[in-house]
Tab-separated table of C-alpha atoms in Angstrom:
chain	number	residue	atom	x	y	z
A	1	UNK	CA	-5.067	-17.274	9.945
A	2	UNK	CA	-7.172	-15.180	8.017
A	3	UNK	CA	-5.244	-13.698	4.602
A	4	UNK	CA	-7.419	-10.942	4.146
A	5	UNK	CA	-6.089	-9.583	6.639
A	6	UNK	CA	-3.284	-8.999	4.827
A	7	UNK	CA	-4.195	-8.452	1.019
A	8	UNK	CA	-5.716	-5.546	-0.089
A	9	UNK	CA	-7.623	-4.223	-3.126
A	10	UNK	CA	-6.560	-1.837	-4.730
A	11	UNK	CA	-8.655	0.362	-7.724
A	12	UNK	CA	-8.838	3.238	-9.990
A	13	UNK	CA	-11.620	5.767	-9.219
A	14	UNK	CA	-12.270	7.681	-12.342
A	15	UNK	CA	-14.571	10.446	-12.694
A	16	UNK	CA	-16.680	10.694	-15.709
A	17	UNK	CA	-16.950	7.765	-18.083
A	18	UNK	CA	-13.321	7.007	-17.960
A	19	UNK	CA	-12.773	2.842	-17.406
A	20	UNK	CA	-10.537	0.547	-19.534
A	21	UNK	CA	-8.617	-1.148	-16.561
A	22	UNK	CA	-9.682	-4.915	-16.008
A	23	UNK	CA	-8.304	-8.249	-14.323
A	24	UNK	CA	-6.022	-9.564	-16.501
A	25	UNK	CA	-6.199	-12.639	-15.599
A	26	UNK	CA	-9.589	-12.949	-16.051
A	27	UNK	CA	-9.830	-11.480	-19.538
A	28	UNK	CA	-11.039	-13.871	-22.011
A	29	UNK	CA	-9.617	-14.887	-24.694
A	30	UNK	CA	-13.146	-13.868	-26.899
A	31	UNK	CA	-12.969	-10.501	-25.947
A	32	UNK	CA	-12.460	-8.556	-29.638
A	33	UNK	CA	-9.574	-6.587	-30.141
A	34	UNK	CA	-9.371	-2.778	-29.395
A	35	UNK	CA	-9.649	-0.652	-32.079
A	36	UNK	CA	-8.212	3.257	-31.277
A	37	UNK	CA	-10.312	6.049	-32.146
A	38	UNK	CA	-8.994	8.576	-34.162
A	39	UNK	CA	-8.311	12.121	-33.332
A	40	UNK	CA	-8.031	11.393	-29.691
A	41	UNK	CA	-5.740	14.479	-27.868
A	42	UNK	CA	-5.508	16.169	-25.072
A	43	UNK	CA	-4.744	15.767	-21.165
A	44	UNK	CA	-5.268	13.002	-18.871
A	45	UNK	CA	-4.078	13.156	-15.463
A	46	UNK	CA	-3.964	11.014	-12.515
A	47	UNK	CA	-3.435	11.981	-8.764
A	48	UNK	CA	-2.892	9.236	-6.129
A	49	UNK	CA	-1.167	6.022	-5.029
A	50	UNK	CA	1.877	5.453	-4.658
A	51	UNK	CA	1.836	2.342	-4.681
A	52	UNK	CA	0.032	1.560	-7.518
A	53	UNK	CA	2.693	4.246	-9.386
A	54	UNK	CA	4.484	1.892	-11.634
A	55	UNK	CA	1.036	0.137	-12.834
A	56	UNK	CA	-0.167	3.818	-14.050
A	57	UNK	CA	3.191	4.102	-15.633
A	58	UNK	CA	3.107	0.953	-17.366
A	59	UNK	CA	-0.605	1.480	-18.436
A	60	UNK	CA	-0.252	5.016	-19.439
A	61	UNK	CA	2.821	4.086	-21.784
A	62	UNK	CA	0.761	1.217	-23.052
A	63	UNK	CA	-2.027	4.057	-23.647
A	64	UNK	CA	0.256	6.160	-25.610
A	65	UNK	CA	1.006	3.228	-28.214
A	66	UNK	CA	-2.153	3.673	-29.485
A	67	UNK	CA	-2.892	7.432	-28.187
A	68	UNK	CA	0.004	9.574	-28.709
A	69	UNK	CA	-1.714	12.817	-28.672
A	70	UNK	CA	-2.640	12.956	-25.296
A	71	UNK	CA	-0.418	13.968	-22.582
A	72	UNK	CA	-0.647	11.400	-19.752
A	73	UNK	CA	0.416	13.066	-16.307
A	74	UNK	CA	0.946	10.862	-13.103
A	75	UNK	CA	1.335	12.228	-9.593
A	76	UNK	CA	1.605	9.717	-7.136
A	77	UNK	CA	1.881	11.534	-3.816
A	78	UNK	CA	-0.548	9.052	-1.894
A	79	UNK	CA	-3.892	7.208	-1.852
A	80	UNK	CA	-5.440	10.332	0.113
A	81	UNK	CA	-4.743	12.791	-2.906
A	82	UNK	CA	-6.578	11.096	-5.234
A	83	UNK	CA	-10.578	12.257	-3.692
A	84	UNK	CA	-10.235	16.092	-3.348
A	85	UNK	CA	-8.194	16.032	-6.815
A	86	UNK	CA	-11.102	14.149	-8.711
A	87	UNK	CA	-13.909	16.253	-6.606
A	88	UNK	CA	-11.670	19.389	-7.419
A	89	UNK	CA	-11.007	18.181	-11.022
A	90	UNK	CA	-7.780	18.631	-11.130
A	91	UNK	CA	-7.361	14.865	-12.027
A	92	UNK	CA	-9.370	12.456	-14.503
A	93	UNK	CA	-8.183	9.288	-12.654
A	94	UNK	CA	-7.225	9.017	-8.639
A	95	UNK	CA	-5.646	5.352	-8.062
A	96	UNK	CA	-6.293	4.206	-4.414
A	97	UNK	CA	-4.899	1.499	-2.216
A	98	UNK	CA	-7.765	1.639	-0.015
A	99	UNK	CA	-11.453	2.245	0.534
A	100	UNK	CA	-12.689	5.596	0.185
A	101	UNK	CA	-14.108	6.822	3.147
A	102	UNK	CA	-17.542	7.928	3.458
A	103	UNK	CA	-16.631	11.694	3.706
A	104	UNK	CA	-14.392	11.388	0.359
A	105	UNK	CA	-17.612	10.030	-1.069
A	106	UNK	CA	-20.048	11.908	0.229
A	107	UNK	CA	-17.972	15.111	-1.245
A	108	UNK	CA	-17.557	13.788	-4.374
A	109	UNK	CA	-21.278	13.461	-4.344
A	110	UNK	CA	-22.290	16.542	-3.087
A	111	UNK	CA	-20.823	18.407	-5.684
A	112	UNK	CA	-21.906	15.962	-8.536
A	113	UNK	CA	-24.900	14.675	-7.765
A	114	UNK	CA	-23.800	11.138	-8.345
A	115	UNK	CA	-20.576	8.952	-6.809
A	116	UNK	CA	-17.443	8.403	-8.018
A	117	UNK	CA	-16.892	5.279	-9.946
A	118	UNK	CA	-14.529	2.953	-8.485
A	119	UNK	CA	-12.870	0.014	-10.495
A	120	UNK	CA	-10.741	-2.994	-8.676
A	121	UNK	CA	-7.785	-3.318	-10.753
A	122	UNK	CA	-4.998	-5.238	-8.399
A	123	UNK	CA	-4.908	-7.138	-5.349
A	124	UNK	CA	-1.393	-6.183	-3.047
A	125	UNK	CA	-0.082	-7.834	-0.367
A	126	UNK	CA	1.464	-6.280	2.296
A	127	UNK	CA	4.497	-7.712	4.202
A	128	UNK	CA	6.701	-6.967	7.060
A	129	UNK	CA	10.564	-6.621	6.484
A	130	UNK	CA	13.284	-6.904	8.389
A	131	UNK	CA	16.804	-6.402	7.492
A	132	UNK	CA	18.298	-9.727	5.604
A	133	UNK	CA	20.809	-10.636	8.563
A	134	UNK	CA	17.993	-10.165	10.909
A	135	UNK	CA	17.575	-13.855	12.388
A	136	UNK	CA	14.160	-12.850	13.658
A	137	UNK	CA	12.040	-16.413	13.025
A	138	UNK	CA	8.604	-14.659	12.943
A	139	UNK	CA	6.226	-12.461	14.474
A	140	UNK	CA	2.750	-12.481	15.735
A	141	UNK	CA	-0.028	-9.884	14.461
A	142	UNK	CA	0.051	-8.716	18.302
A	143	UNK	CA	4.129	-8.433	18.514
A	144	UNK	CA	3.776	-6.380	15.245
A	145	UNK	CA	1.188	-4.258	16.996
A	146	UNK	CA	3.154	-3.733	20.232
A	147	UNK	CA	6.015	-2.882	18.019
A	148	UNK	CA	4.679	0.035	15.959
A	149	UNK	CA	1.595	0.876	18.089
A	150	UNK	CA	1.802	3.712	20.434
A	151	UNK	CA	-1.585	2.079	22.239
A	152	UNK	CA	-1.883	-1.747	21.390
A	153	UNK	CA	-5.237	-1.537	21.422
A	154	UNK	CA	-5.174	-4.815	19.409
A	155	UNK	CA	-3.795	-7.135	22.926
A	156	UNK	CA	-2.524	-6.586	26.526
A	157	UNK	CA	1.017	-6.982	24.743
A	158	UNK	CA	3.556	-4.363	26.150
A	159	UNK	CA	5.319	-2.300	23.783
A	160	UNK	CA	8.280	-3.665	22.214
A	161	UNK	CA	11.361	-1.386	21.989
A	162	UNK	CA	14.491	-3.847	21.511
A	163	UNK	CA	15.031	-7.049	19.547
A	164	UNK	CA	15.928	-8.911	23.015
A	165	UNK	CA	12.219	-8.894	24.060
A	166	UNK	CA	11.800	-10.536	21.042
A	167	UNK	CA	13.934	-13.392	21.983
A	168	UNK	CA	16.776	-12.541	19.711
A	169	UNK	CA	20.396	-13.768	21.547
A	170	UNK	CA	23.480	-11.892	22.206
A	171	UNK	CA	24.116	-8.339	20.323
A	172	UNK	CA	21.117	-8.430	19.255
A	173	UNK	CA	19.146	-8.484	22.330
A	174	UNK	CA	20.608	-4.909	23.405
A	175	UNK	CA	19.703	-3.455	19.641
A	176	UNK	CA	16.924	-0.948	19.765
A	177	UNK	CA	14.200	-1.497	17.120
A	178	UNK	CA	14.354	1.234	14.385
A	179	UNK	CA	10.975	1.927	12.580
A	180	UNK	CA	10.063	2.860	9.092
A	181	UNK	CA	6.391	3.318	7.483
A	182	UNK	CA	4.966	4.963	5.120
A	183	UNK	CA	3.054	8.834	5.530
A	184	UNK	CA	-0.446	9.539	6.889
A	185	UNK	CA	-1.572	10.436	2.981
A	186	UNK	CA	-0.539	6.873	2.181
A	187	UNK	CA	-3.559	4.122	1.745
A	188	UNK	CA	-0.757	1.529	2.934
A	189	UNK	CA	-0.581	3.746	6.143
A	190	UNK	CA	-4.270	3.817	6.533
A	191	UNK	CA	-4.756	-0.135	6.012
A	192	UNK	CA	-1.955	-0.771	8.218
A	193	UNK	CA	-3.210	1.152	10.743
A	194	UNK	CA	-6.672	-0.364	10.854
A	195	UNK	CA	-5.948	-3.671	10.209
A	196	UNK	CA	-2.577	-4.840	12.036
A	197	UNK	CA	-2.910	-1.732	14.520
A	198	UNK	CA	-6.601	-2.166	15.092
A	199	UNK	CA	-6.959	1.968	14.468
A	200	UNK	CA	-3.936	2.328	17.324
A	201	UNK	CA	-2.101	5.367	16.961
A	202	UNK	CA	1.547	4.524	15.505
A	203	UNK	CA	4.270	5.419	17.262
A	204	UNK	CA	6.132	8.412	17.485
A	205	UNK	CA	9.599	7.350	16.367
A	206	UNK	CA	8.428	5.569	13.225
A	207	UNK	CA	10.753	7.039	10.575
A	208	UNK	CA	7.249	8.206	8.036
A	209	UNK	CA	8.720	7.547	4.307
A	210	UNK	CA	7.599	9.281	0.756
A	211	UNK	CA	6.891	6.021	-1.089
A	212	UNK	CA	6.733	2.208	-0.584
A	213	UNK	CA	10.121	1.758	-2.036
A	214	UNK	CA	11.677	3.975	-0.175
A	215	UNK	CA	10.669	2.122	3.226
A	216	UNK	CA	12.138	-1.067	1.658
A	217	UNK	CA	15.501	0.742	1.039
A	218	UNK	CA	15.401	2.370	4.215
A	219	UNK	CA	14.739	-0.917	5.823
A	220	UNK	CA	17.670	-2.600	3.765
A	221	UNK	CA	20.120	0.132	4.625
A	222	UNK	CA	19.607	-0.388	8.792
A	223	UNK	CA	19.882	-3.857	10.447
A	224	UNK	CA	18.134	-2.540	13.239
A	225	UNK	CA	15.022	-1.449	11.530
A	226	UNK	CA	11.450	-3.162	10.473
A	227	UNK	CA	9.326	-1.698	7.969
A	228	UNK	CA	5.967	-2.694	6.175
A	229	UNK	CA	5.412	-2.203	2.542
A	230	UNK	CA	4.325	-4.421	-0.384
A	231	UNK	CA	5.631	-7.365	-1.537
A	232	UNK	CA	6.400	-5.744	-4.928
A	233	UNK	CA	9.343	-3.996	-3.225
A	234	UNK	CA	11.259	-6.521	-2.034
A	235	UNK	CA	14.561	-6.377	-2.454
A	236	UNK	CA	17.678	-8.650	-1.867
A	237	UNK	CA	18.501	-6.336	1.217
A	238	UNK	CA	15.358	-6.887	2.886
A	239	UNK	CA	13.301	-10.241	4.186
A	240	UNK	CA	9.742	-10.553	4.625
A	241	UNK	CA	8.653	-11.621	8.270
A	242	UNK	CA	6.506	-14.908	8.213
A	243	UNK	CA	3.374	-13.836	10.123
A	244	UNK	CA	1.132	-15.442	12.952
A	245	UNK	CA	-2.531	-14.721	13.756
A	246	UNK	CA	-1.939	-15.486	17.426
A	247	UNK	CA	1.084	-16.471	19.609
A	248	UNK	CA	0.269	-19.867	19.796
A	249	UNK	CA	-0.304	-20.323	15.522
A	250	UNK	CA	2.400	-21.568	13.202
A	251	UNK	CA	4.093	-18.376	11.181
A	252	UNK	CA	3.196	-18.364	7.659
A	253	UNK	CA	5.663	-17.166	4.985
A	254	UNK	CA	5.193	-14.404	2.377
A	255	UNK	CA	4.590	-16.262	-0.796
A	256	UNK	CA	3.110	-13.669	-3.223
């Protein structure tokens, strides 16, 4: 099974000469300490992922220990914010769980005269979540296509509408499947959509949710419903799906 498939990169794309974010893990230890400059004020403001909301948080309060003159503002209203809010400079920084697309680019550009700079900060992986008392053993890429895809344009697999055609027994086999995702402004929404729908259209009834947490809760709260989000917002309500490449492939279990 191939695991990019289901990791992601995720980066700030900054505007300007703004760039301090790095791999941690990779830092080296020789790298000399930081030194603040003095009489740094102002405004900075970022526009964009959701997911990546808590890392701004935690970086921009980390920022303020040695900055406390300048007024950090986060809005994290989804990946898709962040390129017309850096083009329109209404934002400094515009985190992304994505790619940007060659028409965000090429407007950036445009206007500019140069391209926005992009800098990988994270790597998230993405998971799909049942409710805990769901006994579902695992699910193939093309089962979790036929169950949020409105085409399957990934297989020949029909749709799937209740757990029974899943092979769950009893009760469960008569239980409609509830869905919950995130919004079309979302980067998690876009990746899903290419990658595990093959650029399908999702289905109509999928319950479109604010923020990755929220699909989690949402998720936790029904024991009918599936979900995807990242595996940072798991929860003790919710279990991740082990995955298959194919039908015939052993499911591998979220580990991350």
């Amino acid at each position: 099974m191939s695991v990019s498939r289901y990791l992601r990169v995720s980066a700030l794309v900054v505007a300007g000469l703004l760039g301090y974010c790095a791999y941690a893990a990779q830092a080296s230890a020789d790298l000399p300490r930081y030194t603040p400059v003095r009489g740094i004020t102002g405004n900075l403001s970022s526009v964009g992922s959701d997911t990546l909301a808590n890392l701004m948080i935690l970086w921009s309060d980390e920022f303020k220990r040695f900055y406390p003159n300048v007024n950090v503002q986060i809005q994290a209203s989804g990946s898709s914010t962040a390129p017309p809010a850096l083009t329109e400079r209404t934002a400094n920084v515009g985190p992304v769980s994505r790619e940007l697309k060659d028409n965000e680019i090429e407007a950036f550009e445009t206007r500019y005269g140069y391209k926005p700079t992009a800098v990988p900060v994270a790597i998230d992986a993405l998971a799909v979540f049942v409710h805990k008392d769901n006994p579902i053993a695992g699910l193939s890429m093309n089962a979790v296509d036929a169950i949020f895809s409105l085409n399957q344009r990934c297989s020949n697999t029909p749709s799937f509408v209740e757990w029974g055609q899943l092979g769950l027994p009893g009760s469960w086999g008569r239980r409609n499947i509830q869905l919950f995702g995130r919004n079309s402004v979302s980067g998690t929404y876009g990746y899903f959509k290419e990658e595990v729908l093959c650029s399908g259209d999702f289905k109509n009834n999928v319950n479109e949710q604010p923020g990755s947490a929220s699909v989690v809760q949402s998720v936790g709260t029904s024991i009918n419903a599936i979900g995807y989000s990242g595996m940072g917002n798991r929860t003790s309500s919710v279990r991740a799906v082990p995955l298959a490449a194919g039908a015939s492939d052993e499911f591998v279990a979220a580990t991350a």
